[in-house]
Coordinates of C-alpha atoms and ligand atoms in Angstrom, one line a residue:
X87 CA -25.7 -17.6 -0.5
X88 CA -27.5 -14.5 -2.3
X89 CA -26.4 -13.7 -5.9
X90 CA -24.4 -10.8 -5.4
X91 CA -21.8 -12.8 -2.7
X92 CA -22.2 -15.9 -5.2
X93 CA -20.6 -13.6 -7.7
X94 CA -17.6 -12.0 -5.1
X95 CA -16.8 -16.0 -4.8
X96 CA -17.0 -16.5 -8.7
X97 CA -14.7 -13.5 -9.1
X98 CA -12.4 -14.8 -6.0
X99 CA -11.8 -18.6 -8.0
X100 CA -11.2 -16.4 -11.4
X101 CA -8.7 -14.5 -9.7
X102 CA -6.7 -17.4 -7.6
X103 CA -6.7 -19.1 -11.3
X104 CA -5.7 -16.4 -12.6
X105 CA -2.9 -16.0 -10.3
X106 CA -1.8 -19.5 -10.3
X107 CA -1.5 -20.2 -14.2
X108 CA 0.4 -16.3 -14.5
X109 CA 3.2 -17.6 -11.9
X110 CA 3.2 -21.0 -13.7
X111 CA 3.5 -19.4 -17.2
X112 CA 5.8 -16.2 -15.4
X113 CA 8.3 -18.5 -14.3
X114 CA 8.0 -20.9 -17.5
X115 CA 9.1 -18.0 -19.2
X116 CA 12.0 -16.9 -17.4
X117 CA 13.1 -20.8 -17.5
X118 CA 13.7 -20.0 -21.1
X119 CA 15.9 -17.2 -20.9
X120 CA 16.6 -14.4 -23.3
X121 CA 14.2 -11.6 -23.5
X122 CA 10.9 -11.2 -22.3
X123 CA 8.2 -9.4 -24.6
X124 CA 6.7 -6.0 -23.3
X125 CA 3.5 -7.3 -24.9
X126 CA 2.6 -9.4 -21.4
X127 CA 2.8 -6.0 -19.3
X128 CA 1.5 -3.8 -21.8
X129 CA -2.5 -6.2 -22.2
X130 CA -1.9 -6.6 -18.5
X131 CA -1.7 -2.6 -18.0
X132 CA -4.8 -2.2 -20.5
X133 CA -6.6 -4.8 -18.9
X134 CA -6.3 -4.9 -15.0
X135 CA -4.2 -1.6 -14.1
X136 CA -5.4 1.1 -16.5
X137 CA -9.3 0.1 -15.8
X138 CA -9.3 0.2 -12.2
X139 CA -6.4 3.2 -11.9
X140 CA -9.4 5.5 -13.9
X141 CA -12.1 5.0 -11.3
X142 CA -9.8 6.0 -8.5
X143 CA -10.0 9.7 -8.2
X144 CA -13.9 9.3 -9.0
X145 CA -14.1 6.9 -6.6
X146 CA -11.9 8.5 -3.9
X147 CA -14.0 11.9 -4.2
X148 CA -17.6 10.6 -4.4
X149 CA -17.3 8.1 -1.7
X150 CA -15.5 10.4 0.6
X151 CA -17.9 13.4 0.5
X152 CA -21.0 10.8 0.2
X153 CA -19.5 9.4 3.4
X154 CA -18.8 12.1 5.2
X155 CA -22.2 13.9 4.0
X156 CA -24.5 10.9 4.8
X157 CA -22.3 10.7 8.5
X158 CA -23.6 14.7 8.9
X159 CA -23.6 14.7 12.8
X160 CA -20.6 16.7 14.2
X161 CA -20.0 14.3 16.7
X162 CA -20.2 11.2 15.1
X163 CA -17.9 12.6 12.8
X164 CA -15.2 13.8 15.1
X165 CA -15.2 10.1 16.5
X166 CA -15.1 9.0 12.9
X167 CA -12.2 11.0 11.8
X168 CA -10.4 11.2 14.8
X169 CA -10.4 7.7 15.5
X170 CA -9.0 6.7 12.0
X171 CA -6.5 9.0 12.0
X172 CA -5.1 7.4 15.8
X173 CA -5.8 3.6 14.4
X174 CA -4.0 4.0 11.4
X175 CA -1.2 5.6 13.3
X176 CA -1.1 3.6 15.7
X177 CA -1.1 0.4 13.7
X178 CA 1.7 1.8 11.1
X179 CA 3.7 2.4 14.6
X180 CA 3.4 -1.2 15.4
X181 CA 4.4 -2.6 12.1
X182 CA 6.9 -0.5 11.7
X183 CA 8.5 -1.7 15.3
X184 CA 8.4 -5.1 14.9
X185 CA 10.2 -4.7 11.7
X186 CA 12.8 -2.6 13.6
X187 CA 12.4 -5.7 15.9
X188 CA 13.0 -8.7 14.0
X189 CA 15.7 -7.4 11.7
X190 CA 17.6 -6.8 14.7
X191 CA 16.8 -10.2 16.5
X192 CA 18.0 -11.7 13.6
X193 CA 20.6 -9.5 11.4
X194 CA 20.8 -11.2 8.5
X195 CA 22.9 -7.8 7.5
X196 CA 25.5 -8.7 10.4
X197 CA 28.9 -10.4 9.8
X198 CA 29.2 -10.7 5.9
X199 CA 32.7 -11.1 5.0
X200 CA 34.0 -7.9 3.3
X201 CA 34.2 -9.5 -0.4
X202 CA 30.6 -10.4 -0.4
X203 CA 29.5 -6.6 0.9
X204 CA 31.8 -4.9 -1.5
X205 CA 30.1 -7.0 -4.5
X206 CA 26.8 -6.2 -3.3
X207 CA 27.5 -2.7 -2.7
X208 CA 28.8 -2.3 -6.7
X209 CA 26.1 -4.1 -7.4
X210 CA 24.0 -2.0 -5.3
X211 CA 25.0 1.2 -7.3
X212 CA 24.6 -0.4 -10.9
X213 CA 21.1 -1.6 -10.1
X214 CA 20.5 2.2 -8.6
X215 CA 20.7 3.9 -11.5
X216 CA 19.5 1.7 -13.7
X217 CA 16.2 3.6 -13.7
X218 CA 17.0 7.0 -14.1
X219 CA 13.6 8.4 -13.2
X220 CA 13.4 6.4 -10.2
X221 CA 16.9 7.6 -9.1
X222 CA 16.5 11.1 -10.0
X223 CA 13.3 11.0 -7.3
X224 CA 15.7 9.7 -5.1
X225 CA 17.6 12.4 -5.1
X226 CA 15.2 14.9 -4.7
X227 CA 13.7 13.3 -1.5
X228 CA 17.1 13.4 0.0
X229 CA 17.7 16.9 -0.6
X230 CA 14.6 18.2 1.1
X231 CA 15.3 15.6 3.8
X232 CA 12.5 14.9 7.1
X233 CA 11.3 18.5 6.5
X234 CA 10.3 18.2 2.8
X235 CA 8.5 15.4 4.1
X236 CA 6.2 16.9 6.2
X237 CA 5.9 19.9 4.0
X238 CA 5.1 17.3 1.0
X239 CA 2.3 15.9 3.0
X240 CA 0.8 19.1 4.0
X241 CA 0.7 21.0 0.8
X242 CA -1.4 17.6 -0.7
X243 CA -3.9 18.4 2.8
X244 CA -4.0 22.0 2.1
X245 CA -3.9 22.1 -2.0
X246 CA -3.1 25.5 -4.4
X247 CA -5.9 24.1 -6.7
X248 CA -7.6 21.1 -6.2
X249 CA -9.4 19.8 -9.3
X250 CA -5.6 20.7 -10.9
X251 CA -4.1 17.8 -8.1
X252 CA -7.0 15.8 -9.2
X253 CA -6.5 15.8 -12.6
X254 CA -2.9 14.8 -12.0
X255 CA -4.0 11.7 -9.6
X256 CA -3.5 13.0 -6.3
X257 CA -5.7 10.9 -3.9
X258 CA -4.8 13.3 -1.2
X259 CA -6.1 16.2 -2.8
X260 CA -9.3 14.3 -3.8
X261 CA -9.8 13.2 0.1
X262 CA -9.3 16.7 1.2
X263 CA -11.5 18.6 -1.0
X264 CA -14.3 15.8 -0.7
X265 CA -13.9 15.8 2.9
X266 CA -14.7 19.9 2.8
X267 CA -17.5 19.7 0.5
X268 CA -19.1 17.0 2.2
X269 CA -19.1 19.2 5.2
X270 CA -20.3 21.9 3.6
X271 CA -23.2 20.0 2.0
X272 CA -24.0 18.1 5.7
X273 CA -24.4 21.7 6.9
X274 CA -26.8 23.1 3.9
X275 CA -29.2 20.8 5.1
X276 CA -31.7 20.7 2.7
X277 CA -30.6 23.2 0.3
X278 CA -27.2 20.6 0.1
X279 CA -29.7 17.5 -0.3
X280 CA -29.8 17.6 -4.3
X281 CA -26.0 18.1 -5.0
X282 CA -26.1 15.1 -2.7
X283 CA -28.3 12.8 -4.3
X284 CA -26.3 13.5 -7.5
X285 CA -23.4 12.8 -6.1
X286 CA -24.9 9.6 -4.3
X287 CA -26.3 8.4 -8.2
X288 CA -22.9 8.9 -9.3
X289 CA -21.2 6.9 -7.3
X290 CA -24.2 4.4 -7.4
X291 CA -22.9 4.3 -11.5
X292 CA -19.2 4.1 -10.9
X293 CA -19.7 1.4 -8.7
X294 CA -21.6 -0.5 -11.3
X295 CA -18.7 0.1 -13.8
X296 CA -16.6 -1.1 -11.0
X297 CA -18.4 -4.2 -11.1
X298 CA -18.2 -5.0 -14.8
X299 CA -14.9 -4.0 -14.7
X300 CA -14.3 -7.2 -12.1
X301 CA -15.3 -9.5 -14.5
X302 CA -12.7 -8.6 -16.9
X303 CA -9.7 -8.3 -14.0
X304 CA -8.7 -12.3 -14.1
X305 CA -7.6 -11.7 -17.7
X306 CA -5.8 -8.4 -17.6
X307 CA -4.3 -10.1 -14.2
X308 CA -2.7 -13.4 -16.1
X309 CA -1.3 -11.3 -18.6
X310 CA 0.3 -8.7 -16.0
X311 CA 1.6 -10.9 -13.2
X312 CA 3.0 -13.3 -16.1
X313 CA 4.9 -10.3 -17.4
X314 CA 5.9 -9.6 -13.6
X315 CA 7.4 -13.1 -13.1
X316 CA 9.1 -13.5 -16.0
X317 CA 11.1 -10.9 -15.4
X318 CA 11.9 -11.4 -11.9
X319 CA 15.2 -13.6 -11.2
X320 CA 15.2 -15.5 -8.2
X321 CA 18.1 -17.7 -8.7
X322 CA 20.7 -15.6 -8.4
X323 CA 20.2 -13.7 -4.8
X324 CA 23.3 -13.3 -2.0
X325 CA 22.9 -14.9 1.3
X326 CA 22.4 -11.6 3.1
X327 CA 19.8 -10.4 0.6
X328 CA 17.6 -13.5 1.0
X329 CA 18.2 -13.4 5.0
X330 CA 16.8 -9.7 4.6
X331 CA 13.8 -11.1 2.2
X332 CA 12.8 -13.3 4.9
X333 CA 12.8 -11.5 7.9
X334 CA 10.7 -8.6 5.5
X335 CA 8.4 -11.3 4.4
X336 CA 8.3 -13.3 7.3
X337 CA 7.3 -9.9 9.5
X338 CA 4.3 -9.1 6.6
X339 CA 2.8 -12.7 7.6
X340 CA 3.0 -12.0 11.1
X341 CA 1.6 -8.3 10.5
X342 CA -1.2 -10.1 8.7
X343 CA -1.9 -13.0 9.9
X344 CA -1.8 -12.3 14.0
X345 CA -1.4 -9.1 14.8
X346 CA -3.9 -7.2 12.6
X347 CA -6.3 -9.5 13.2
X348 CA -5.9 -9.3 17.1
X349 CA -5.9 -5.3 16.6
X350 CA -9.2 -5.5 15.0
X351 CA -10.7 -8.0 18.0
X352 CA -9.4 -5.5 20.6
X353 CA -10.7 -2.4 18.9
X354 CA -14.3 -4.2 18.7
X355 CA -14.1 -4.8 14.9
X356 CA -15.2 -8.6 15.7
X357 CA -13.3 -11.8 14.5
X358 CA -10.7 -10.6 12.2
X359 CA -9.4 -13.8 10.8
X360 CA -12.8 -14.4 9.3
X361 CA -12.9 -10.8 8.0
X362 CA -9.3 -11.4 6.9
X363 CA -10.5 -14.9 5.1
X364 CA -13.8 -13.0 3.6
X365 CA -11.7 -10.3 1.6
X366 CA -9.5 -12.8 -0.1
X367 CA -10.3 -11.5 -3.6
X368 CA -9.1 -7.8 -2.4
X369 CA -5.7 -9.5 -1.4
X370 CA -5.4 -11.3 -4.5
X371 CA -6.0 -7.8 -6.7
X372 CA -3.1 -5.8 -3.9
X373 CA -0.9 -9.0 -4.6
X374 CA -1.3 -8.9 -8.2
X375 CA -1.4 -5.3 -9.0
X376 CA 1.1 -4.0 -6.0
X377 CA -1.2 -0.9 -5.9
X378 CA -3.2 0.6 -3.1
X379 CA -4.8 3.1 -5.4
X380 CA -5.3 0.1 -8.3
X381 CA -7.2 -1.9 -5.9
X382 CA -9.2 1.0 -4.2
X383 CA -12.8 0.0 -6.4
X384 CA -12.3 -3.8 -5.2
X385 CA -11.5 -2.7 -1.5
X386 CA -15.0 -0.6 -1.3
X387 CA -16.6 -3.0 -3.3
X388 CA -15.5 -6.0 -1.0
X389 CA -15.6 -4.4 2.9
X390 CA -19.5 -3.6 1.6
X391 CA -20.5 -6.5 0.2
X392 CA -18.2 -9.8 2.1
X393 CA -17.0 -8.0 5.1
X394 CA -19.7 -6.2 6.5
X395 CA -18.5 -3.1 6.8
X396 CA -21.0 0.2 6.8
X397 CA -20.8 2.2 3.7
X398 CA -20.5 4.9 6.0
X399 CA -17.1 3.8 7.2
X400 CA -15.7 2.3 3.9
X401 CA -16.7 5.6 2.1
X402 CA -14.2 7.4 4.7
X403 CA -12.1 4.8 6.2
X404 CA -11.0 2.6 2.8
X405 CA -9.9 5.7 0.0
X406 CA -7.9 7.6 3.4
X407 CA -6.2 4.6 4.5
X408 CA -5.0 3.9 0.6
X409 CA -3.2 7.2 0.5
X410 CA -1.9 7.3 3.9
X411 CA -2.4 3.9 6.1
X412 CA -0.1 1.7 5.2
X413 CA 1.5 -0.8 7.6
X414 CA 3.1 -3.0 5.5
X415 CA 4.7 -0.3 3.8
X416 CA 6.2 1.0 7.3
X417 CA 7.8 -2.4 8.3
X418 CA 9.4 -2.9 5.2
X419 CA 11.0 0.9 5.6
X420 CA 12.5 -0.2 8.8
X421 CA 13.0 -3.6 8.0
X422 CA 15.3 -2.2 4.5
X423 CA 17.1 0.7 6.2
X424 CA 18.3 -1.6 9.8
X425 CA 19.0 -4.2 7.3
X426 CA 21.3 -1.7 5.4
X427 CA 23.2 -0.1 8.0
X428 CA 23.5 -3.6 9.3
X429 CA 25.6 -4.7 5.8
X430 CA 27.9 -1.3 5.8
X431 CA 28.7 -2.2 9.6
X432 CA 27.4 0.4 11.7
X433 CA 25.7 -0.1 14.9
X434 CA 23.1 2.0 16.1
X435 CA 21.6 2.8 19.0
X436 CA 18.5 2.5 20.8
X437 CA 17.9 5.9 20.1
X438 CA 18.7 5.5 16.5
X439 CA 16.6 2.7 15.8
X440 CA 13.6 4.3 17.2
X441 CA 14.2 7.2 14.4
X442 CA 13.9 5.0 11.9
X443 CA 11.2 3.5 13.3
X444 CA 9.0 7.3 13.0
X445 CA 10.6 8.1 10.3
X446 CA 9.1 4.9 9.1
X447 CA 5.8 6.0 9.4
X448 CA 5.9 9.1 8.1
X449 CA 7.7 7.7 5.0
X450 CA 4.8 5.1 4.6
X451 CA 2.2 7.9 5.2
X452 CA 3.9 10.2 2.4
X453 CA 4.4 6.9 0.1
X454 CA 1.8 7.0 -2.9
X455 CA -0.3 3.9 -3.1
X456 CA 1.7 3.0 -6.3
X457 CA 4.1 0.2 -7.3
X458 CA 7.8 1.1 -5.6
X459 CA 6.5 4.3 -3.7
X460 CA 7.8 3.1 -0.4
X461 CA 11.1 2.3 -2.1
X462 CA 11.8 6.0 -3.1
X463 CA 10.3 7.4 0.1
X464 CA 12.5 5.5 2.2
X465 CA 15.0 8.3 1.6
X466 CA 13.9 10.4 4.1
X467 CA 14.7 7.2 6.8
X468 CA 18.0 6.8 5.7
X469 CA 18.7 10.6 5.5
X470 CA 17.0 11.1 9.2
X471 CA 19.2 8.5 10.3
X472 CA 22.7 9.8 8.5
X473 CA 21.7 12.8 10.0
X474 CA 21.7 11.8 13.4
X475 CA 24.9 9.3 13.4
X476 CA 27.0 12.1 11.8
X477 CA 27.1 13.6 15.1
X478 CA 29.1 10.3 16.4
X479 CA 30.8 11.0 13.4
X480 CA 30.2 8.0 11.4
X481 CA 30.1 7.8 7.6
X482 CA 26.2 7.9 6.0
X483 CA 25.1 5.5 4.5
X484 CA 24.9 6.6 0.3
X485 CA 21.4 6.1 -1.1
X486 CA 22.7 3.8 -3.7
X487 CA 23.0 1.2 -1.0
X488 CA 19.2 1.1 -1.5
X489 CA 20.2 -0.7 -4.9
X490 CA 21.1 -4.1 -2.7
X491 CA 17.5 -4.9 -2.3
X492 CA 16.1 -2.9 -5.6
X493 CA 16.3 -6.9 -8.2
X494 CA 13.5 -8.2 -5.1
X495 CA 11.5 -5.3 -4.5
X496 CA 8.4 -6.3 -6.7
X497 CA 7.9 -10.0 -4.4
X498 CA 7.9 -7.5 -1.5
X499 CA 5.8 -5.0 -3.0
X500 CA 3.4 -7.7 -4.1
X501 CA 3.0 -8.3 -0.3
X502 CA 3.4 -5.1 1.5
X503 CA 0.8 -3.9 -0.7
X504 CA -1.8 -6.5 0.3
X505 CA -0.6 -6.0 4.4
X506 CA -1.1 -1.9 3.8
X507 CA -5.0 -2.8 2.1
X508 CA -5.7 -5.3 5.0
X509 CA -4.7 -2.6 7.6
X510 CA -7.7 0.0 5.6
X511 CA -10.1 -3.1 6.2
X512 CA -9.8 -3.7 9.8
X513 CA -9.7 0.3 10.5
X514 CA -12.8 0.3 8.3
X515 CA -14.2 -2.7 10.4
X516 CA -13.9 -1.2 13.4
X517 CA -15.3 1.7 12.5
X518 CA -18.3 0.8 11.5
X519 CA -19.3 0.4 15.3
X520 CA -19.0 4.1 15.2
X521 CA -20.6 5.0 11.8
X522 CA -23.2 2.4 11.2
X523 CA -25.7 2.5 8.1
X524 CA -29.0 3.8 8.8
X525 CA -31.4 0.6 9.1
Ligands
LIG9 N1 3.0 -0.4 -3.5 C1 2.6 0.0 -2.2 C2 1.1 0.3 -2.2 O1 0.5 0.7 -3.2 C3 3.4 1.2 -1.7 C4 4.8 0.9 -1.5 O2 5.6 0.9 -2.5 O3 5.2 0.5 -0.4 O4 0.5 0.2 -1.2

């Protein structure tokens, strides 16, 4: 074993430690009742989130143009781009349908006695507003509707002002501009070569930071998944709510555990239960910091140094698929929104289903790699679907109804977000066939 993968497995038994003794003390905790102190979430937020969350944009821009520079053939890059675009698609698309598919096979939303869905429901709406940011976002998605959607995307594709979008965290932008100043340094040729190599020596420095920065992760992780626990009550969940929890989890494992790893055989990406079983420790960080964009630096770090992937790929494949790839995300869209039009009683059609199922997708791709994004984008589902069944003329579903599942979102967050980092890895797996490292 050479000394740097001796260290990714050091790193990998710090963090499963980590993660055991912070459920063990989380759920102590809430056993006691009353209160719990911010103090867990606030060292937690200084010590895991905060640290990785400021090499993101950094990251995300010098890998991407770096990537895309070093690629330089036209070609090659075409079949790089083009084909992560389709895999990532096309794997959100299948998530997203067997989410559709099992929540209808089994409808845990289907036949609750009136009482039960009337509690939930005023439950729903007190849960709803009980963060008023959060709600207010709500809102706002549902007034611009599928369109806004779309039109959200695009103006992060095609930015006012970049380095302003940067400075405010927006991964897309940083993709974006990287990918067009790669280009344009690829096709400088040597006149591009020196803003290159400073560019490569940067990202040669962030990535050592990032690797300090590991070290330290295990401690900021016990702190923040204890304050996570703690404050999670499981005790108390209706029937329905738990059938819904385990179809939504149940679908994420099979996501995981057969599918993507059959996607990335088929695609010629190799054994993908070994390359699943390689990148534990970036599942651990996804699971623990319920962050695409937190876990970015460990998901680079990891593809290049246990999963042999090419830098080539990573650079491109790994910061895209955080902002827009994410499968896990898109199951749990359909999987929530069947679910609740299951619960109010409303049957809908093949045709309808397969709305939500896009809609899915494009609410997964527009969700930020953030804690609760794909909660707040799954708006634009419901609203496509109220949309269509108004024509039958059938009631819409209110957004509040989103409230039923809002007390368990973090344990499903938690997982989508590892099932949306795992669907980067494979893309960026298969890839590599088609962007290998110079030897
Ligand atoms: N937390 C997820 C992520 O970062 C996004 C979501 O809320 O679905 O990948």
């Amino acid at each position: 074993m050479s000394t740097s993968s001796k260290g990714a497995a050091r790193q990998t038994a710090f963090l499963l430690v980590a993660l055991i003794a912070a459920i063990a003390t989380g759920q102590w905790l809430h056993s006691q009742g009353g209160e719990i102190s911010g103090f867990w979430k606030i060292a937690g937020d200084y010590l895991l989130v905060r640290p990785l969350q400021m090499l993101v944009i950094p990251v995300v821009f010098l890998s991407v143009c770096c990537g895309i520079a070093s690629v330089g053939k036209p070609a090659t890059l075409g079949r790089l781009g083009l084909g992560t675009v389709v895999l990532y698609v096309l794997s959100m698309l299948i998530a997203a349908s067997l989410g559709a598919a099992l929540i209808e096979w089994f409808s845990p939303g289907v036949g609750v006695s009136p009482e039960t869905r009337d509690a939930l429901l005023q439950q729903a709406s007190r849960d709803f507003t009980s963060d008023a940011t959060r709600a207010q976002r709500m809102q706002e998605a549902q007034s611009t509707g599928v369109g806004g959607a779309w039109l959200n995307i695009l103006s992060q594709i095609v930015p006012r002002n970049p380095i302003k979008d940067m400075v405010e965290g927006s991964t897309m932008a940083a993709i974006f501009s990287a990918i067009m100043l790669g280009l344009g340094l690829a096709a400088s040729g040597d006149r591009g070569r020196p803003a290159l190599e400073l560019f490569q020596s940067l990202l040669e420095g962030v990535m050592k930071v990032i690797g300090w920065i590991l070290w330290i992760m295990p401690i900021g992780l016990f702190f923040f998944v204890t304050g996570v626990i703690a404050g999670i009550g499981l005790e108390n969940i209706a029937k329905p709510v738990l059938g819904y929890m385990a179809v939504a989890l149940g679908g994420l494992a099979l996501h995981a555990f057969i599918i993507l790893p059959i996607y990335c055989q088929v695609f010629g990406g190799g054994n993908g239960w070994k390359l699943l079983w390689n990148l534990r420790r970036v599942f651990l960080t996804a699971f623990s910091t319920s962050s695409s964009n937190a876990t970015l630096p460990v998901t680079i770090d990891a593809c290049i140094r246990e999963g042999g992937c090419s830098r080539r790929a990573t650079n491109f494949c790994v910061p895209l698929g955080a902002t827009m790839n994410m499968d896990g995300t898109a199951l749990y869209e359909a999987v929530v929104v069947l679910f609740l039009f299951q619960l109010v009683g409303v049957d809908l059609t093949f045709a309808e289903i397969s709305i939500v199922v896009l809609t899915s997708v494009l609410a997964a791709i527009g969700a930020a790699g953030i804690p609760s994004a794909g909660l707040v984008t799954m708006v634009i589902v419901i609203s496509a679907v109220n949309a269509t069944i108004a024509g039958r003329g059938i009631e819409p579903l209110p957004i509040a109804a989103i409230g039923v599942i809002i007390g368990v979102d973090r344990i499903v967050d938690m997982s989508r977000t590892v099932v949306n980092v795992w669907g980067d890895c494979v893309v960026a797996k298969i890839m590599t066939r088609v962007a290998p490292d110079p030897s």
